[in-house]
Amino acid sequence: MAASLVACNSSSNDKKTTTEKTVAAVTVKTAVAEAQTIDLLETYTSEIMAYKENDITPAAQGLHIDRIHVDVGDKVSAGQVVVTLDQTMLKQQELNLATAEDNYNRMVPVHASGGISDQQLTQMKNTLDLQREVVENLRKNSTIKSPISGVVTARNFENGDLFASMPILHIMQIDKLKVMANVSEQYFTSVKVGDKVTIEVDIYPGKQFEGQVSRINPAFDARTRTFSVEITIPNKSLELRPGMYARTIFNMGKRQSVMVADKAVQKQAGSSERYVYVIKDGVADYRFVKDGRRVGNMIEILEGIEAGDEVATTSFTRLMDGKTVTVDNE
């Protein structure tokens, strides 16, 4: 009778222990850490600039503007006349040139006959050459041509105004554009002229434009430890404009990494530490991890777990180190 009672109590205790373990176990869903090859994408912010720009400014001040041939928004071609200045001074100097040439030509035979000295003829020749330079300079500046093809973005004077120090026009080439990115020094050997660069702007969400590295500054900024990279962007459609805020995305190569679902990585309260629960043999193992890049809904793990480790993705409020778990991925 006593043996029977002991056996009954032993069976009852085993059932109780099993029930307690079952009740204590936390049901979790899991994901497996994977080895993946990821792109090393680096993003830098910058401002889009005109590929070329030019101020239309005469060499001499104090001239009246006869006519400005273009206005803001007009397209111009390289070599096109965009401003004509008052011709009065030019015409006066051309008359002075004609007089100087006549005087010199009349004195050449006089000098040959001994009527004037070599020094006098030389002085007349110098005066003539100087007057020719004055006229040539005025001719160049009386009609001003655009040195580049582009669009007029500023007009600061009207017809008849007296030219002062401010540029008459400002012209930008925008059928292609450029951005300057300050890239971290660690990537100096990774960036090459001709590399493709992805450009994103807020005004076109979800759309990407392609640029190309056109110039690399060989000197570093000692304060920021960066080097500047110029990226040229084709812009035949004129969708992009100077002054837009842009993100330049460089692909610095690839590397093999351990990736896990982002929902498996948690932040420890009150710190910047990240952790995961590795599930092994039905037990939760609390581990600190060092995270890296985010790729879609996956996060790169640089330290803390290995490819093939099973990690919890749910029930974090009920988990703790050493907790018994039941995996249910249905």
Tab-separated table of C-alpha atoms in Angstrom:
chain	number	residue	atom	x	y	z
A	1	MET	CA	0.000	0.000	0.000
A	2	ALA	CA	2.828	2.381	0.958
A	3	ALA	CA	4.785	1.517	-2.198
A	4	SER	CA	1.713	2.148	-4.258
A	5	LEU	CA	1.266	5.544	-2.627
A	6	VAL	CA	4.906	6.484	-3.222
A	7	ALA	CA	4.607	5.542	-6.895
A	8	CYS	CA	1.454	7.585	-7.190
A	9	ASN	CA	3.105	10.629	-5.584
A	10	SER	CA	6.163	10.287	-7.876
A	11	SER	CA	3.971	10.217	-10.974
A	12	SER	CA	2.029	13.211	-9.721
A	13	ASN	CA	5.235	15.210	-9.102
A	14	ASP	CA	6.577	14.427	-12.603
A	15	LYS	CA	3.340	15.654	-14.155
A	16	LYS	CA	3.452	18.804	-12.037
A	17	THR	CA	7.061	19.535	-13.073
A	18	THR	CA	6.249	18.990	-16.738
A	19	THR	CA	3.202	21.251	-16.453
A	20	GLU	CA	5.240	23.998	-14.748
A	21	LYS	CA	7.889	23.848	-17.475
A	22	THR	CA	5.205	24.021	-20.139
A	23	VAL	CA	3.571	27.001	-18.471
A	24	ALA	CA	6.958	28.726	-17.954
A	25	ALA	CA	8.021	28.383	-21.626
A	26	VAL	CA	7.563	31.476	-23.821
A	27	THR	CA	6.276	30.945	-27.331
A	28	VAL	CA	8.337	32.860	-29.896
A	29	LYS	CA	8.733	33.214	-33.626
A	30	THR	CA	12.264	33.089	-34.979
A	31	ALA	CA	14.385	33.886	-38.006
A	32	VAL	CA	17.766	32.534	-39.046
A	33	ALA	CA	20.798	34.806	-39.464
A	34	GLU	CA	22.032	34.588	-43.064
A	35	ALA	CA	25.366	35.141	-44.767
A	36	GLN	CA	24.815	37.640	-47.586
A	37	THR	CA	26.924	39.750	-49.924
A	38	ILE	CA	25.885	43.389	-49.513
A	39	ASP	CA	26.710	46.592	-51.371
A	40	LEU	CA	28.674	49.145	-49.370
A	41	LEU	CA	26.507	52.168	-50.115
A	42	GLU	CA	27.568	55.549	-48.716
A	43	THR	CA	25.274	58.581	-48.912
A	44	TYR	CA	26.431	62.214	-48.841
A	45	THR	CA	24.263	65.303	-48.990
A	46	SER	CA	25.071	68.264	-51.210
A	47	GLU	CA	23.577	70.971	-53.405
A	48	ILE	CA	23.132	70.732	-57.159
A	49	MET	CA	25.080	73.374	-59.076
A	50	ALA	CA	25.199	74.586	-62.673
A	51	TYR	CA	27.844	72.795	-64.698
A	52	LYS	CA	29.165	76.171	-65.835
A	53	GLU	CA	28.073	79.734	-65.087
A	54	ASN	CA	29.199	83.129	-66.285
A	55	ASP	CA	28.693	86.791	-65.399
A	56	ILE	CA	28.226	89.043	-68.421
A	57	THR	CA	30.303	92.093	-67.494
A	58	PRO	CA	31.983	94.686	-69.789
A	59	ALA	CA	35.659	95.371	-69.173
A	60	ALA	CA	35.060	99.121	-68.801
A	61	GLN	CA	32.623	100.941	-66.532
A	62	GLY	CA	30.747	104.152	-67.231
A	63	LEU	CA	29.233	102.924	-70.507
A	64	HIS	CA	25.540	103.145	-71.284
A	65	ILE	CA	23.711	99.935	-72.159
A	66	ASP	CA	22.168	100.300	-75.596
A	67	ARG	CA	20.256	97.017	-75.617
A	68	ILE	CA	20.005	93.771	-73.651
A	69	HIS	CA	18.936	91.135	-76.167
A	70	VAL	CA	17.792	88.421	-73.727
A	71	ASP	CA	15.773	88.114	-70.536
A	72	VAL	CA	15.584	85.777	-67.549
A	73	GLY	CA	14.666	82.262	-68.682
A	74	ASP	CA	15.886	82.697	-72.260
A	75	LYS	CA	18.219	80.082	-73.715
A	76	VAL	CA	21.452	81.347	-75.258
A	77	SER	CA	24.193	79.736	-77.316
A	78	ALA	CA	27.934	80.158	-76.953
A	79	GLY	CA	28.999	83.128	-79.092
A	80	GLN	CA	25.542	84.707	-79.198
A	81	VAL	CA	25.407	88.516	-78.772
A	82	VAL	CA	23.497	89.175	-75.541
A	83	VAL	CA	24.301	92.834	-74.802
A	84	THR	CA	25.038	95.844	-76.999
A	85	LEU	CA	26.596	98.897	-75.374
A	86	ASP	CA	26.324	102.526	-76.516
A	87	GLN	CA	28.513	103.077	-79.594
A	88	THR	CA	29.224	106.796	-79.063
A	89	MET	CA	32.575	106.333	-77.343
A	90	LEU	CA	33.604	103.677	-79.857
A	91	LYS	CA	32.843	105.960	-82.790
A	92	GLN	CA	34.798	108.814	-81.190
A	93	GLN	CA	37.807	106.597	-80.594
A	94	GLU	CA	37.595	105.260	-84.160
A	95	LEU	CA	37.801	108.884	-85.398
A	96	ASN	CA	40.816	109.437	-83.144
A	97	LEU	CA	42.381	106.291	-84.589
A	98	ALA	CA	41.810	107.480	-88.140
A	99	THR	CA	43.448	110.815	-87.290
A	100	ALA	CA	46.448	109.098	-85.661
A	101	GLU	CA	46.893	106.818	-88.674
A	102	ASP	CA	46.709	109.786	-91.070
A	103	ASN	CA	49.243	111.760	-89.050
A	104	TYR	CA	51.646	108.868	-88.898
A	105	ASN	CA	51.343	108.059	-92.611
A	106	ARG	CA	52.020	111.725	-93.509
A	107	MET	CA	55.107	111.848	-91.291
A	108	VAL	CA	56.731	108.687	-92.651
A	109	PRO	CA	58.012	110.409	-95.859
A	110	VAL	CA	58.878	113.534	-93.855
A	111	HIS	CA	61.034	111.376	-91.581
A	112	ALA	CA	62.656	109.775	-94.623
A	113	SER	CA	63.704	113.207	-95.909
A	114	GLY	CA	65.086	114.207	-92.515
A	115	GLY	CA	62.207	116.501	-91.580
A	116	ILE	CA	61.601	114.815	-88.185
A	117	SER	CA	63.778	112.721	-85.914
A	118	ASP	CA	63.613	108.986	-85.292
A	119	GLN	CA	62.364	109.716	-81.778
A	120	GLN	CA	59.470	111.810	-83.030
A	121	LEU	CA	58.358	109.130	-85.493
A	122	THR	CA	58.629	106.465	-82.807
A	123	GLN	CA	56.434	108.520	-80.459
A	124	MET	CA	53.815	108.855	-83.203
A	125	LYS	CA	53.964	105.105	-83.838
A	126	ASN	CA	53.480	104.397	-80.118
A	127	THR	CA	50.503	106.768	-80.003
A	128	LEU	CA	48.988	105.001	-83.015
A	129	ASP	CA	49.475	101.519	-81.475
A	130	LEU	CA	47.929	102.669	-78.197
A	131	GLN	CA	44.902	104.094	-80.017
A	132	ARG	CA	44.467	100.846	-81.910
A	133	GLU	CA	44.359	98.959	-78.592
A	134	VAL	CA	41.749	101.374	-77.226
A	135	VAL	CA	39.542	100.885	-80.274
A	136	GLU	CA	39.979	97.098	-80.260
A	137	ASN	CA	39.044	96.940	-76.586
A	138	LEU	CA	35.920	99.071	-77.139
A	139	ARG	CA	34.904	96.948	-80.120
A	140	LYS	CA	35.163	93.810	-78.024
A	141	ASN	CA	33.069	95.356	-75.290
A	142	SER	CA	30.520	97.171	-77.399
A	143	THR	CA	28.903	93.867	-78.334
A	144	ILE	CA	29.137	91.252	-75.593
A	145	LYS	CA	28.779	87.580	-76.482
A	146	SER	CA	27.949	84.712	-74.158
A	147	PRO	CA	30.987	82.459	-73.658
A	148	ILE	CA	28.771	79.458	-72.806
A	149	SER	CA	25.498	77.893	-73.865
A	150	GLY	CA	22.890	78.017	-71.147
A	151	VAL	CA	19.943	79.853	-69.619
A	152	VAL	CA	19.763	83.440	-68.376
A	153	THR	CA	19.146	83.308	-64.619
A	154	ALA	CA	19.585	86.993	-63.709
A	155	ARG	CA	19.229	90.395	-65.413
A	156	ASN	CA	20.353	93.373	-63.354
A	157	PHE	CA	19.976	96.287	-65.793
A	158	GLU	CA	17.558	97.695	-68.362
A	159	ASN	CA	18.150	99.262	-71.766
A	160	GLY	CA	19.642	102.753	-71.378
A	161	ASP	CA	21.126	102.140	-67.904
A	162	LEU	CA	24.659	103.244	-67.115
A	163	PHE	CA	26.733	100.146	-66.463
A	164	ALA	CA	28.212	99.938	-62.958
A	165	SER	CA	30.057	97.135	-61.177
A	166	MET	CA	27.211	94.592	-61.020
A	167	PRO	CA	27.067	91.976	-63.827
A	168	ILE	CA	24.511	92.787	-66.524
A	169	LEU	CA	23.446	89.140	-66.893
A	170	HIS	CA	24.128	85.805	-65.252
A	171	ILE	CA	24.058	82.688	-67.445
A	172	MET	CA	24.075	79.053	-66.281
A	173	GLN	CA	24.621	75.857	-68.231
A	174	ILE	CA	21.993	73.446	-66.886
A	175	ASP	CA	21.646	70.795	-69.611
A	176	LYS	CA	24.140	69.045	-67.411
A	177	LEU	CA	24.796	69.775	-63.766
A	178	LYS	CA	27.272	68.913	-61.039
A	179	VAL	CA	27.355	68.249	-57.322
A	180	MET	CA	30.290	68.305	-54.935
A	181	ALA	CA	30.354	65.565	-52.303
A	182	ASN	CA	32.725	65.534	-49.323
A	183	VAL	CA	33.650	61.865	-49.004
A	184	SER	CA	35.222	60.249	-45.925
A	185	GLU	CA	38.965	59.705	-46.249
A	186	GLN	CA	38.631	55.920	-45.719
A	187	TYR	CA	37.127	55.646	-49.211
A	188	PHE	CA	39.867	57.576	-51.032
A	189	THR	CA	41.136	54.457	-52.793
A	190	SER	CA	37.596	53.281	-53.576
A	191	VAL	CA	36.434	56.291	-55.612
A	192	LYS	CA	37.614	56.566	-59.227
A	193	VAL	CA	36.943	59.030	-62.047
A	194	GLY	CA	34.198	57.508	-64.207
A	195	ASP	CA	32.431	55.731	-61.322
A	196	LYS	CA	28.622	55.784	-61.483
A	197	VAL	CA	26.854	57.628	-58.666
A	198	THR	CA	23.129	57.565	-57.852
A	199	ILE	CA	21.445	60.933	-57.243
A	200	GLU	CA	18.187	61.408	-55.305
A	201	VAL	CA	16.258	64.648	-54.734
A	202	ASP	CA	13.285	65.229	-52.438
A	203	ILE	CA	11.165	66.817	-55.161
A	204	TYR	CA	11.053	63.471	-57.043
A	205	PRO	CA	10.453	60.856	-54.313
A	206	GLY	CA	11.386	57.342	-55.376
A	207	LYS	CA	13.138	58.494	-58.552
A	208	GLN	CA	16.863	58.121	-59.093
A	209	PHE	CA	19.206	59.933	-61.473
A	210	GLU	CA	22.599	58.729	-62.607
A	211	GLY	CA	25.757	60.787	-62.296
A	212	GLN	CA	29.415	60.105	-62.920
A	213	VAL	CA	32.538	61.049	-60.991
A	214	SER	CA	34.295	63.661	-63.135
A	215	ARG	CA	36.952	65.047	-60.773
A	216	ILE	CA	38.584	64.066	-57.468
A	217	ASN	CA	40.366	66.613	-55.316
A	218	PRO	CA	43.794	65.147	-54.408
A	219	ALA	CA	43.962	67.170	-51.176
A	220	PHE	CA	42.138	66.369	-47.923
A	221	ASP	CA	40.302	68.742	-45.625
A	222	ALA	CA	42.349	68.359	-42.421
A	223	ARG	CA	39.437	69.549	-40.281
A	224	THR	CA	36.782	67.110	-41.539
A	225	ARG	CA	39.045	64.336	-42.879
A	226	THR	CA	37.194	64.332	-46.182
A	227	PHE	CA	38.071	64.878	-49.833
A	228	SER	CA	35.820	66.549	-52.392
A	229	VAL	CA	34.434	64.664	-55.380
A	230	GLU	CA	32.737	66.318	-58.362
A	231	ILE	CA	29.864	64.375	-59.934
A	232	THR	CA	28.485	65.370	-63.337
A	233	ILE	CA	24.772	64.737	-63.992
A	234	PRO	CA	23.212	64.689	-67.497
A	235	ASN	CA	20.077	66.876	-67.470
A	236	LYS	CA	18.708	67.032	-71.015
A	237	SER	CA	15.140	66.836	-69.662
A	238	LEU	CA	15.862	69.792	-67.335
A	239	GLU	CA	14.112	68.010	-64.458
A	240	LEU	CA	16.898	68.999	-62.098
A	241	ARG	CA	17.829	72.600	-61.325
A	242	PRO	CA	20.711	74.366	-59.574
A	243	GLY	CA	20.052	74.893	-55.878
A	244	MET	CA	18.172	71.629	-55.333
A	245	TYR	CA	19.140	69.569	-52.279
A	246	ALA	CA	20.538	66.197	-53.353
A	247	ARG	CA	21.757	62.922	-51.898
A	248	THR	CA	24.685	61.304	-53.699
A	249	ILE	CA	24.938	57.546	-53.202
A	250	PHE	CA	28.300	55.870	-53.850
A	251	ASN	CA	28.798	52.126	-54.148
A	252	MET	CA	32.134	51.518	-52.399
A	253	GLY	CA	32.214	47.785	-53.193
A	254	LYS	CA	30.804	44.621	-51.606
A	255	ARG	CA	31.414	42.506	-48.518
A	256	GLN	CA	30.199	39.260	-46.993
A	257	SER	CA	28.092	39.932	-43.892
A	258	VAL	CA	25.739	38.311	-41.390
A	259	MET	CA	22.210	39.647	-41.871
A	260	VAL	CA	19.133	39.242	-39.647
A	261	ALA	CA	15.561	40.501	-39.784
A	262	ASP	CA	15.446	44.021	-38.364
A	263	LYS	CA	12.683	43.093	-35.899
A	264	ALA	CA	15.079	40.670	-34.173
A	265	VAL	CA	17.423	43.495	-33.119
A	266	GLN	CA	16.305	45.401	-30.033
A	267	LYS	CA	17.654	48.499	-28.296
A	268	GLN	CA	18.451	48.266	-24.605
A	269	ALA	CA	16.524	50.834	-22.602
A	270	GLY	CA	18.596	53.796	-21.452
A	271	SER	CA	21.549	53.089	-23.736
A	272	SER	CA	22.530	52.778	-27.364
A	273	GLU	CA	23.346	49.083	-27.024
A	274	ARG	CA	21.622	46.587	-29.326
A	275	TYR	CA	20.825	42.982	-28.429
A	276	VAL	CA	19.189	39.826	-29.769
A	277	TYR	CA	17.937	36.576	-28.232
A	278	VAL	CA	19.627	33.561	-29.801
A	279	ILE	CA	17.420	30.487	-29.447
A	280	LYS	CA	19.355	27.241	-28.941
A	281	ASP	CA	18.068	23.933	-27.557
A	282	GLY	CA	14.828	25.596	-26.441
A	283	VAL	CA	16.576	28.292	-24.366
A	284	ALA	CA	16.943	32.044	-24.990
A	285	ASP	CA	20.506	33.400	-24.946
A	286	TYR	CA	20.702	37.197	-24.454
A	287	ARG	CA	23.523	38.665	-26.570
A	288	PHE	CA	24.788	42.142	-27.265
A	289	VAL	CA	25.450	42.774	-30.952
A	290	LYS	CA	27.138	45.445	-33.032
A	291	ASP	CA	24.900	46.423	-35.936
A	292	GLY	CA	25.946	47.830	-39.300
A	293	ARG	CA	24.062	48.668	-42.471
A	294	ARG	CA	20.357	48.341	-43.066
A	295	VAL	CA	19.344	46.693	-46.341
A	296	GLY	CA	15.569	46.660	-46.795
A	297	ASN	CA	14.131	44.892	-43.737
A	298	MET	CA	17.454	43.275	-42.830
A	299	ILE	CA	20.242	44.558	-40.574
A	300	GLU	CA	23.907	43.709	-40.835
A	301	ILE	CA	25.444	42.281	-37.643
A	302	LEU	CA	29.156	42.955	-37.326
A	303	GLU	CA	29.679	41.250	-33.954
A	304	GLY	CA	27.666	39.005	-31.627
A	305	ILE	CA	26.162	36.246	-33.760
A	306	GLU	CA	27.088	34.049	-36.702
A	307	ALA	CA	25.329	32.911	-39.860
A	308	GLY	CA	22.957	30.053	-39.026
A	309	ASP	CA	22.070	31.286	-35.538
A	310	GLU	CA	18.331	31.261	-34.811
A	311	VAL	CA	17.085	34.498	-33.229
A	312	ALA	CA	13.757	35.482	-31.689
A	313	THR	CA	11.605	37.996	-33.552
A	314	THR	CA	8.650	38.216	-31.089
A	315	SER	CA	7.741	38.131	-27.376
A	316	PHE	CA	10.647	40.319	-26.217
A	317	THR	CA	8.782	41.644	-23.171
A	318	ARG	CA	8.503	38.092	-21.807
A	319	LEU	CA	11.988	36.913	-22.682
A	320	MET	CA	15.090	36.955	-20.512
A	321	ASP	CA	18.464	35.262	-20.567
A	322	GLY	CA	18.082	31.527	-19.957
A	323	LYS	CA	14.301	31.540	-20.449
A	324	THR	CA	12.776	28.343	-21.796
A	325	VAL	CA	11.067	28.933	-25.129
A	326	THR	CA	8.817	27.151	-27.563
A	327	VAL	CA	9.335	28.024	-31.231
A	328	ASP	CA	6.196	28.419	-33.320
A	329	ASN	CA	6.847	29.680	-36.848
A	330	GLU	CA	3.494	28.564	-38.261
